[in-house]
Tab-separated table of C-alpha atoms in Angstrom:
chain	number	residue	atom	x	y	z
M	10	ALA	CA	91.857	131.267	68.674
M	11	SER	CA	90.859	127.601	68.940
M	12	LEU	CA	92.832	127.184	72.168
M	13	LYS	CA	91.061	130.180	73.677
M	14	ARG	CA	87.684	128.610	72.912
M	15	VAL	CA	88.491	125.332	74.673
M	16	SER	CA	90.537	126.777	77.540
M	17	HIS	CA	87.475	127.040	79.764
M	18	SER	CA	87.151	123.247	79.720
M	19	ILE	CA	90.702	122.592	80.963
M	20	ARG	CA	90.992	121.921	84.707
M	21	PHE	CA	94.644	121.992	85.758
M	22	GLY	CA	95.277	120.499	89.186
M	23	ALA	CA	91.811	118.965	89.405
M	24	LYS	CA	91.476	115.546	91.020
M	25	VAL	CA	88.942	113.214	89.436
M	26	GLU	CA	87.058	111.283	92.108
M	27	ARG	CA	84.093	109.592	90.415
M	28	ILE	CA	82.875	108.694	86.926
M	29	GLU	CA	79.211	107.876	86.391
M	30	TYR	CA	78.343	106.360	83.031
M	31	THR	CA	75.594	104.835	80.944
M	32	CYS	CA	75.841	101.091	80.747
M	33	ASP	CA	73.292	99.135	78.760
M	34	ASP	CA	75.754	96.573	77.452
M	35	GLU	CA	77.786	95.712	80.514
M	36	GLY	CA	78.418	92.290	79.106
M	37	SER	CA	78.790	88.757	80.320
M	38	GLU	CA	81.809	86.625	80.911
M	39	GLU	CA	82.482	83.634	78.708
M	40	LYS	CA	85.339	81.206	78.944
M	41	ASP	CA	87.788	81.783	76.097
M	42	SER	CA	88.466	78.349	74.631
M	43	LYS	CA	91.717	79.525	73.076
M	44	ASN	CA	93.232	80.056	76.512
M	45	GLN	CA	92.086	76.752	77.997
M	46	THR	CA	94.936	74.977	76.198
M	47	MET	CA	97.604	77.087	77.925
M	48	SER	CA	100.171	75.044	79.817
M	49	ASN	CA	99.264	76.569	83.156
M	50	GLU	CA	95.592	75.781	82.440
M	51	LYS	CA	94.558	79.171	83.816
M	52	GLU	CA	91.142	80.334	82.716
M	53	THR	CA	90.738	83.770	81.186
M	54	THR	CA	87.608	85.607	80.162
M	55	ARG	CA	86.598	87.852	77.330
M	56	PHE	CA	83.878	90.451	76.989
M	57	ILE	CA	80.671	89.414	75.196
M	58	PRO	CA	78.277	92.383	74.894
M	59	HIS	CA	74.538	92.117	75.322
M	60	LYS	CA	71.831	94.723	75.778
M	61	GLN	CA	70.799	94.844	79.406
M	62	LYS	CA	70.434	97.903	81.585
M	63	VAL	CA	72.843	97.836	84.519
M	64	GLN	CA	71.545	98.983	87.890
M	65	GLY	CA	72.955	102.332	88.995
M	66	SER	CA	74.003	103.490	85.528
M	67	ARG	CA	73.095	106.888	84.111
M	68	GLU	CA	70.285	107.281	81.617
M	69	LYS	CA	72.529	109.114	79.166
M	70	GLY	CA	76.230	109.938	78.721
M	71	VAL	CA	78.759	110.324	81.518
M	72	ARG	CA	79.351	112.595	84.508
M	73	VAL	CA	82.914	113.218	85.716
M	74	GLN	CA	83.099	114.501	89.296
M	75	PHE	CA	86.265	116.249	90.448
M	76	THR	CA	87.619	118.621	93.088
M	77	THR	CA	89.703	121.738	92.570
M	78	ALA	CA	91.168	123.546	95.590
M	79	GLY	CA	88.719	121.693	97.830
M	80	GLU	CA	85.645	122.601	95.794
M	81	SER	CA	83.607	119.866	94.124
M	82	SER	CA	82.314	120.175	90.574
M	83	HIS	CA	81.361	117.991	87.617
M	84	ILE	CA	81.274	117.864	83.827
M	85	ASP	CA	78.531	116.103	81.847
M	86	ALA	CA	79.412	114.701	78.438
M	87	ASP	CA	78.470	112.053	75.881
M	88	ALA	CA	81.671	110.096	76.531
M	89	VAL	CA	84.962	110.238	78.403
M	90	ILE	CA	88.460	108.950	77.635
M	91	VAL	CA	90.164	107.737	80.813
M	92	THR	CA	93.915	108.307	80.463
M	93	ILE	CA	94.647	107.865	84.157
M	94	PRO	CA	97.788	105.753	84.769
M	95	LEU	CA	97.319	102.160	85.792
M	96	GLY	CA	98.588	102.830	89.335
M	97	PRO	CA	95.644	104.955	90.565
M	98	LEU	CA	93.203	102.688	88.716
M	99	LYS	CA	94.560	99.616	90.497
M	100	LYS	CA	94.358	101.365	93.877
M	101	GLY	CA	90.777	102.449	93.250
M	102	ASP	CA	91.517	106.166	93.613
M	103	ILE	CA	88.646	106.831	91.211
M	104	SER	CA	85.240	105.240	91.753
M	105	PHE	CA	83.067	104.169	88.841
M	106	CYS	CA	79.284	103.974	88.990
M	107	PRO	CA	78.308	101.318	88.163
M	108	ILE	CA	81.496	99.491	89.141
M	109	LEU	CA	83.679	98.351	86.282
M	110	PRO	CA	82.908	94.853	84.954
M	111	SER	CA	84.934	91.904	86.187
M	112	TRP	CA	86.744	91.439	82.853
M	113	LYS	CA	88.137	94.962	83.138
M	114	LEU	CA	89.081	94.624	86.814
M	115	GLY	CA	90.680	91.252	86.087
M	116	ALA	CA	92.899	92.777	83.414
M	117	MET	CA	93.954	95.525	85.844
M	118	ASP	CA	94.880	92.921	88.421
M	119	ARG	CA	96.941	90.832	85.990
M	120	LEU	CA	98.992	93.856	84.911
M	121	GLY	CA	101.594	95.329	87.220
M	122	PHE	CA	102.697	98.939	87.619
M	123	GLY	CA	106.399	99.575	88.122
M	124	ASN	CA	108.646	102.488	88.935
M	125	LEU	CA	111.483	103.980	86.923
M	126	ASN	CA	112.950	107.398	87.707
M	127	LYS	CA	115.240	109.700	85.783
M	128	VAL	CA	117.794	112.330	86.698
M	129	VAL	CA	118.108	114.972	83.985
M	130	LEU	CA	121.291	117.055	83.912
M	131	ALA	CA	122.027	120.040	81.676
M	132	PHE	CA	125.719	120.937	81.314
M	133	PRO	CA	127.458	124.024	79.883
M	134	TYR	CA	129.241	121.851	77.297
M	135	VAL	CA	129.756	118.226	76.215
M	136	PHE	CA	132.615	116.514	78.060
M	137	TRP	CA	131.775	112.904	77.146
M	138	ASP	CA	132.349	111.102	73.831
M	139	GLU	CA	130.210	113.101	71.378
M	140	ASN	CA	129.583	110.017	69.237
M	141	GLU	CA	127.993	108.017	72.049
M	142	ASP	CA	124.234	108.259	72.500
M	143	ILE	CA	123.959	105.638	75.248
M	144	PHE	CA	126.462	104.375	77.774
M	145	GLY	CA	126.173	102.545	81.064
M	146	ARG	CA	127.969	100.950	83.947
M	147	ILE	CA	127.934	97.857	86.156
M	148	VAL	CA	127.078	99.145	89.613
M	149	PRO	CA	129.695	98.177	92.252
M	150	LEU	CA	128.394	96.036	95.082
M	151	ASP	CA	129.369	98.231	98.021
M	152	ASP	CA	130.737	101.569	96.831
M	153	THR	CA	129.760	104.095	99.496
M	154	GLU	CA	131.400	106.918	97.558
M	155	THR	CA	129.000	106.726	94.613
M	156	SER	CA	126.031	104.819	96.064
M	157	LEU	CA	123.075	106.474	97.714
M	158	PRO	CA	122.527	105.454	101.338
M	159	ILE	CA	119.591	103.108	101.874
M	160	ARG	CA	116.782	104.696	103.839
M	161	LYS	CA	115.825	102.111	106.462
M	162	ASP	CA	112.195	103.194	106.476
M	163	ASP	CA	112.112	102.709	102.705
M	164	ILE	CA	113.212	99.076	102.841
M	165	GLY	CA	110.086	96.969	102.776
M	166	ASN	CA	107.853	99.962	101.953
M	167	GLY	CA	107.506	99.602	98.220
M	168	ASN	CA	110.722	97.629	97.846
M	169	THR	CA	110.182	93.966	97.087
M	170	LEU	CA	113.196	92.775	99.092
M	171	ASN	CA	113.717	93.646	102.764
M	172	GLU	CA	116.202	92.630	105.423
M	173	GLU	CA	113.954	89.981	106.939
M	174	LYS	CA	113.581	88.205	103.569
M	175	ALA	CA	117.241	88.523	102.566
M	176	HIS	CA	119.432	85.605	103.691
M	177	ASP	CA	122.535	87.408	102.559
M	178	ARG	CA	123.300	91.066	103.221
M	179	LYS	CA	125.274	91.248	99.986
M	180	LEU	CA	122.219	90.019	98.110
M	181	LEU	CA	120.185	92.772	99.746
M	182	LEU	CA	122.682	95.489	98.835
M	183	ARG	CA	123.039	94.176	95.286
M	184	SER	CA	119.272	94.275	94.842
M	185	LEU	CA	118.905	97.786	96.247
M	186	HIS	CA	121.804	99.326	94.330
M	187	ARG	CA	121.738	97.352	91.064
M	188	GLY	CA	119.606	99.857	89.140
M	189	GLU	CA	121.313	102.967	90.521
M	190	PHE	CA	122.731	105.385	87.896
M	191	TYR	CA	123.078	102.397	85.553
M	192	LEU	CA	122.167	103.854	82.121
M	193	PHE	CA	122.959	107.223	80.535
M	194	TRP	CA	121.233	108.800	77.535
M	195	ALA	CA	123.184	111.617	75.874
M	196	LEU	CA	121.007	114.069	73.930
M	197	ASN	CA	123.762	116.177	72.354
M	198	ARG	CA	123.346	114.591	68.905
M	199	CYS	CA	119.549	114.342	68.696
M	200	GLN	CA	118.646	117.555	70.572
M	201	LYS	CA	121.824	119.571	69.969
M	202	CYS	CA	122.035	120.265	73.705
M	203	PRO	CA	124.579	119.047	76.316
M	204	ILE	CA	121.958	117.129	78.298
M	205	VAL	CA	122.241	113.700	79.895
M	206	ILE	CA	119.347	111.597	81.203
M	207	VAL	CA	120.312	109.032	83.844
M	208	LEU	CA	118.005	106.105	84.631
M	209	MET	CA	117.190	104.634	88.042
M	210	ALA	CA	115.439	101.245	87.979
M	211	GLY	CA	114.260	98.571	90.382
M	212	GLU	CA	114.731	99.188	94.101
M	213	ALA	CA	117.046	102.112	93.333
M	214	ALA	CA	114.132	103.938	91.677
M	215	ASN	CA	112.234	103.758	94.964
M	216	ASN	CA	115.233	104.694	97.088
M	217	VAL	CA	116.075	107.836	95.100
M	218	GLU	CA	112.656	109.282	95.870
M	219	CYS	CA	113.613	109.554	99.552
M	220	ALA	CA	116.997	111.181	98.909
M	221	PRO	CA	117.590	114.970	98.903
M	222	GLU	CA	118.275	116.396	95.444
M	223	GLU	CA	121.701	117.762	96.407
M	224	GLU	CA	122.824	114.337	97.638
M	225	VAL	CA	121.608	112.635	94.442
M	226	ILE	CA	123.436	115.119	92.204
M	227	THR	CA	126.642	114.884	94.230
M	228	LYS	CA	126.710	111.078	94.062
M	229	LEU	CA	125.845	111.096	90.373
M	230	MET	CA	128.616	113.551	89.520
M	231	LYS	CA	131.131	111.261	91.210
M	232	VAL	CA	129.884	108.423	89.019
M	233	MET	CA	130.117	110.500	85.844
M	234	SER	CA	133.624	111.707	86.678
M	235	LYS	CA	134.731	108.063	86.693
M	236	ILE	CA	133.090	106.907	83.456
M	237	ALA	CA	132.667	109.941	81.189
M	238	THR	CA	136.275	111.088	80.775
M	239	GLU	CA	139.398	109.039	80.071
M	240	ASP	CA	141.892	111.740	81.042
M	241	LYS	CA	140.245	112.151	84.480
M	242	LYS	CA	140.019	115.921	84.066
M	243	PRO	CA	137.501	117.732	86.270
M	244	ILE	CA	134.037	117.807	84.722
M	245	PRO	CA	131.686	120.796	84.890
M	246	TRP	CA	128.870	120.952	87.411
M	247	PRO	CA	125.393	120.860	85.842
M	248	ILE	CA	123.727	124.225	85.326
M	249	GLN	CA	120.281	122.634	85.751
M	250	ALA	CA	118.984	119.386	87.208
M	251	ALA	CA	115.639	117.632	87.642
M	252	ILE	CA	114.696	114.361	89.359
M	253	THR	CA	111.477	112.460	88.755
M	254	ARG	CA	109.696	110.845	91.689
M	255	TRP	CA	106.872	108.932	90.060
M	256	ARG	CA	105.975	106.604	92.923
M	257	ALA	CA	105.364	109.573	95.235
M	258	ASP	CA	103.229	111.341	92.615
M	259	SER	CA	99.614	110.909	93.711
M	260	PHE	CA	98.403	111.255	90.107
M	261	SER	CA	100.538	108.349	88.831
M	262	GLY	CA	101.937	106.168	91.649
M	263	GLY	CA	104.571	104.759	89.293
M	264	SER	CA	105.745	105.115	85.734
M	265	TYR	CA	105.032	102.068	83.543
M	266	SER	CA	102.907	98.952	83.193
M	267	TYR	CA	104.119	95.400	82.782
M	268	ILE	CA	102.645	91.885	82.519
M	269	LYS	CA	102.638	90.120	85.865
M	270	VAL	CA	103.146	86.380	86.265
M	271	GLY	CA	99.893	84.803	85.095
M	272	GLY	CA	99.001	87.661	82.756
M	273	THR	CA	99.208	87.819	78.970
M	274	GLY	CA	99.311	90.445	76.247
M	275	GLU	CA	95.555	90.000	75.929
M	276	ASP	CA	95.157	91.910	79.196
M	277	TYR	CA	96.390	95.044	77.397
M	278	ASP	CA	93.648	94.482	74.820
M	279	LEU	CA	91.045	94.170	77.576
M	280	MET	CA	92.316	97.399	79.144
M	281	ALA	CA	91.770	99.083	75.772
M	282	GLU	CA	88.147	97.934	75.518
M	283	PRO	CA	85.479	100.596	76.190
M	284	VAL	CA	82.866	100.085	78.898
M	285	GLY	CA	79.232	100.864	78.241
M	286	ASN	CA	79.967	102.612	74.921
M	287	SER	CA	80.674	105.808	76.855
M	288	VAL	CA	83.851	105.167	78.895
M	289	PHE	CA	86.965	104.760	76.750
M	290	PHE	CA	90.485	103.961	77.981
M	291	ALA	CA	93.847	105.206	76.690
M	292	GLY	CA	97.425	105.341	77.950
M	293	GLU	CA	100.516	103.164	77.727
M	294	GLY	CA	98.775	100.585	79.927
M	295	THR	CA	96.284	99.972	77.113
M	296	SER	CA	98.859	99.542	74.340
M	297	ARG	CA	99.729	95.917	73.618
M	298	GLU	CA	102.179	96.845	70.851
M	299	HIS	CA	104.009	99.694	72.638
M	300	PRO	CA	103.518	99.411	76.426
M	301	ALA	CA	105.579	101.481	78.865
M	302	THR	CA	106.347	104.119	76.208
M	303	THR	CA	105.260	107.658	75.455
M	304	GLY	CA	104.678	106.586	71.861
M	305	GLY	CA	102.291	103.876	73.003
M	306	ALA	CA	100.358	106.367	75.115
M	307	PHE	CA	100.147	108.832	72.216
M	308	LEU	CA	98.982	106.221	69.704
M	309	SER	CA	96.388	104.890	72.144
M	310	GLY	CA	94.918	108.396	72.364
M	311	LEU	CA	94.543	108.499	68.587
M	312	ARG	CA	92.985	105.038	68.706
M	313	GLU	CA	90.313	106.062	71.207
M	314	ALA	CA	89.652	109.378	69.459
M	315	SER	CA	89.025	107.352	66.301
M	316	LYS	CA	86.555	105.100	68.141
M	317	ILE	CA	84.623	108.097	69.435
M	318	ALA	CA	84.679	109.834	66.058
M	319	CYS	CA	83.322	106.695	64.403
M	320	ARG	CA	80.609	106.196	67.006
M	321	TYR	CA	79.397	109.768	67.377
M	322	GLY	CA	80.153	110.667	63.788
M	323	ARG	CA	77.740	107.963	62.664
M	324	LEU	CA	75.139	109.166	65.153
M	325	ALA	CA	75.451	112.718	63.859
M	326	ALA	CA	75.247	111.533	60.255
M	327	ASN	CA	72.074	109.602	61.031
M	328	ASN	CA	70.574	112.505	62.971
M	329	VAL	CA	70.967	115.022	60.145
M	330	GLU	CA	68.787	112.899	57.862
M	331	CYS	CA	65.772	113.618	60.059
M	332	ALA	CA	66.316	117.391	60.232
M	333	PRO	CA	64.720	119.937	57.865
M	334	GLU	CA	67.124	121.438	55.342
M	335	GLU	CA	66.574	125.004	56.571
M	336	GLU	CA	67.439	124.026	60.147
M	337	VAL	CA	70.611	122.236	59.062
M	338	ILE	CA	71.829	125.185	56.981
M	339	THR	CA	71.037	127.685	59.747
M	340	LYS	CA	72.976	125.703	62.350
M	341	LEU	CA	75.867	125.156	59.957
M	342	MET	CA	76.144	128.865	59.144
M	343	LYS	CA	76.363	129.667	62.850
M	344	VAL	CA	79.237	127.222	63.139
M	345	MET	CA	81.029	128.678	60.119
M	346	SER	CA	80.631	132.230	61.386
M	347	LYS	CA	82.559	131.228	64.525
M	348	ILE	CA	85.444	129.426	62.864
M	349	ALA	CA	85.827	130.945	59.390
M	350	THR	CA	86.551	134.576	60.266
M	351	GLU	CA	88.826	136.079	62.906
M	352	ASP	CA	87.429	139.611	62.629
M	353	LYS	CA	83.852	138.368	63.294
M	354	LYS	CA	82.503	140.048	60.163
M	355	PRO	CA	79.190	138.721	58.787
M	356	ILE	CA	79.636	135.885	56.289
M	357	PRO	CA	77.487	135.521	53.151
M	358	TRP	CA	74.555	133.136	52.984
M	359	PRO	CA	74.961	130.247	50.511
M	360	ILE	CA	73.259	130.732	47.162
M	361	GLN	CA	72.685	126.972	46.839
M	362	ALA	CA	72.738	124.038	49.234
M	363	ALA	CA	72.314	120.281	49.079
M	364	ILE	CA	72.254	117.665	51.834
M	365	THR	CA	72.915	113.976	51.254
M	366	ARG	CA	70.708	111.477	53.050
M	367	TRP	CA	72.279	108.160	52.185
M	368	ARG	CA	70.680	106.060	54.886
M	369	ALA	CA	67.202	107.022	53.726
M	370	ASP	CA	68.116	106.237	50.115
M	371	SER	CA	66.443	102.926	49.280
M	372	PHE	CA	69.120	102.226	46.671
M	373	SER	CA	72.069	102.534	49.091
M	374	GLY	CA	70.992	102.535	52.757
M	375	GLY	CA	74.347	104.060	53.740
M	376	SER	CA	77.476	105.483	52.193
M	377	TYR	CA	80.619	103.447	52.958
M	378	SER	CA	81.890	100.071	54.099
M	379	TYR	CA	84.236	99.409	57.002
M	380	ILE	CA	85.810	96.445	58.753
M	381	LYS	CA	83.864	95.462	61.853
M	382	VAL	CA	85.433	94.025	64.984
M	383	GLY	CA	86.485	90.488	64.102
M	384	GLY	CA	86.778	91.220	60.389
M	385	THR	CA	89.923	91.630	58.301
M	386	GLY	CA	90.964	93.116	54.983
M	387	GLU	CA	90.565	89.651	53.498
M	388	ASP	CA	86.789	90.108	53.708
M	389	TYR	CA	87.058	92.766	50.982
M	390	ASP	CA	88.855	90.185	48.810
M	391	LEU	CA	86.071	87.676	49.420
M	392	MET	CA	83.481	90.295	48.449
M	393	ALA	CA	85.349	90.764	45.151
M	394	GLU	CA	85.257	87.049	44.270
M	395	PRO	CA	82.761	86.058	41.521
M	396	VAL	CA	80.114	83.406	42.157
M	397	GLY	CA	79.515	80.620	39.642
M	398	ASN	CA	81.638	82.300	36.951
M	399	SER	CA	78.640	84.398	36.002
M	400	VAL	CA	77.936	86.754	38.919
M	401	PHE	CA	80.625	89.414	39.433
M	402	PHE	CA	80.835	92.014	42.198
M	403	ALA	CA	82.136	95.581	42.082
M	404	GLY	CA	81.895	98.704	44.238
M	405	GLU	CA	83.871	100.319	47.048
M	406	GLY	CA	82.858	97.453	49.340
M	407	THR	CA	84.918	95.085	47.188
M	408	SER	CA	88.065	97.220	47.100
M	409	ARG	CA	90.592	96.214	49.731
M	410	GLU	CA	93.090	98.870	48.623
M	411	HIS	CA	90.643	101.800	48.354
M	412	PRO	CA	87.497	101.098	50.411
M	413	ALA	CA	84.952	103.828	51.131
M	414	THR	CA	86.103	105.894	48.127
M	415	THR	CA	84.702	106.743	44.694
M	416	GLY	CA	88.108	105.847	43.256
M	417	GLY	CA	87.869	102.387	44.790
M	418	ALA	CA	84.423	101.867	43.266
M	419	PHE	CA	85.636	103.017	39.829
M	420	LEU	CA	88.725	100.795	39.865
M	421	SER	CA	86.680	97.807	41.024
M	422	GLY	CA	84.465	98.264	37.966
M	423	LEU	CA	87.506	98.146	35.697
M	424	ARG	CA	88.721	95.082	37.553
M	425	GLU	CA	85.465	93.166	37.012
M	426	ALA	CA	85.197	94.312	33.393
M	427	SER	CA	88.668	92.886	32.836
M	428	LYS	CA	87.618	89.560	34.379
M	429	ILE	CA	84.577	89.358	32.132
M	430	ALA	CA	86.547	90.370	29.050
M	431	CYS	CA	89.158	87.692	29.757
M	432	ARG	CA	86.555	84.981	30.353
M	433	TYR	CA	84.166	85.677	27.531
M	434	GLY	CA	86.886	86.836	25.160
M	435	ARG	CA	88.494	83.405	25.402
M	436	LEU	CA	85.097	81.718	24.902
M	437	ALA	CA	84.511	83.813	21.771
M	438	GLN	CA	87.929	82.855	20.391
M	439	LYS	CA	87.216	79.168	20.984
M	440	ASN	CA	83.781	79.499	19.407
């Protein structure tokens, strides 16, 4: 039922062309002193926010403009998460209004976007060593029987080495064929299916995109017949096959990010920074810990969803404190009537209701602590330290293990009571 409700917002096959966003904290660039001591003495910048309206920005939220089947349309929202691969971002396939700040564009420039393709083969049964998950080969220098022919028009068009730059033809061939059918992943143990994934890297990843599928499969099967069986028995032909061609895909233009010469891991952090508090970025190209992986892309999505939930959750929590109780309950009951029953029967009205308004409470001014950007868990420990052996601190804001919880507040009280009992108990004994 939930998927049906959101299905109208999904635009398969749509091409995003422009993102307009609110930007009142575009930021300034400040030399990062930590990086001035680097051996190459290159200067890097970091984002320092300040409140200043940027010319050309929207008054509120974001607008995403896209085309579907030649027709233009747009979606207005409070915020957007940009999960577009680094390739199209670097090429400027999507325009931003206002343009992205220089610290963001600089990070894009210092990161590269490479190409790695896969050939996936499904067989009727396992004919390789069932205990091997990964196996590979050293690609022969000039084996025409198993090597894909080099497309002349492909050399120098995406490949980093061409005939004019190569002083040795063997060096050229080694470069173009080195990553061809070089690594095999067997999925029979983890997926219980006779499937093999074959990797194509480097120049070979570009070359395979120009080759017909039948030719690729034929060459690959000759390779597998040489390395997968010791008795040299005939091996079965795959019942299904698929070849990725990421460089030719207009929505990706490649398959993974990497740090170029002159870049650092900090550029991944800059790619992960939001712009204008309304444009958020996710994807493997924003993951410093797990770049170039599906896991990194997935975790980055959770990271950005958390940022948005924190930002707009706080706004919603603040907004409800200004609303009359009757209005809040009425709106809430409309929400519950949509999600709580599948048969759409009327739901009962609450017999009692209460609304917390912690921010307006002069004794609290809010409801929970959290670690701000630049803070660490150690700050909770510092909050728990007594001052002058006579002033002790308790509460959830002093609990590193259980912050923002009633349990943390309760345990912190026991902790401080124990400190006082130990201190003044010893004094009483001495007295």
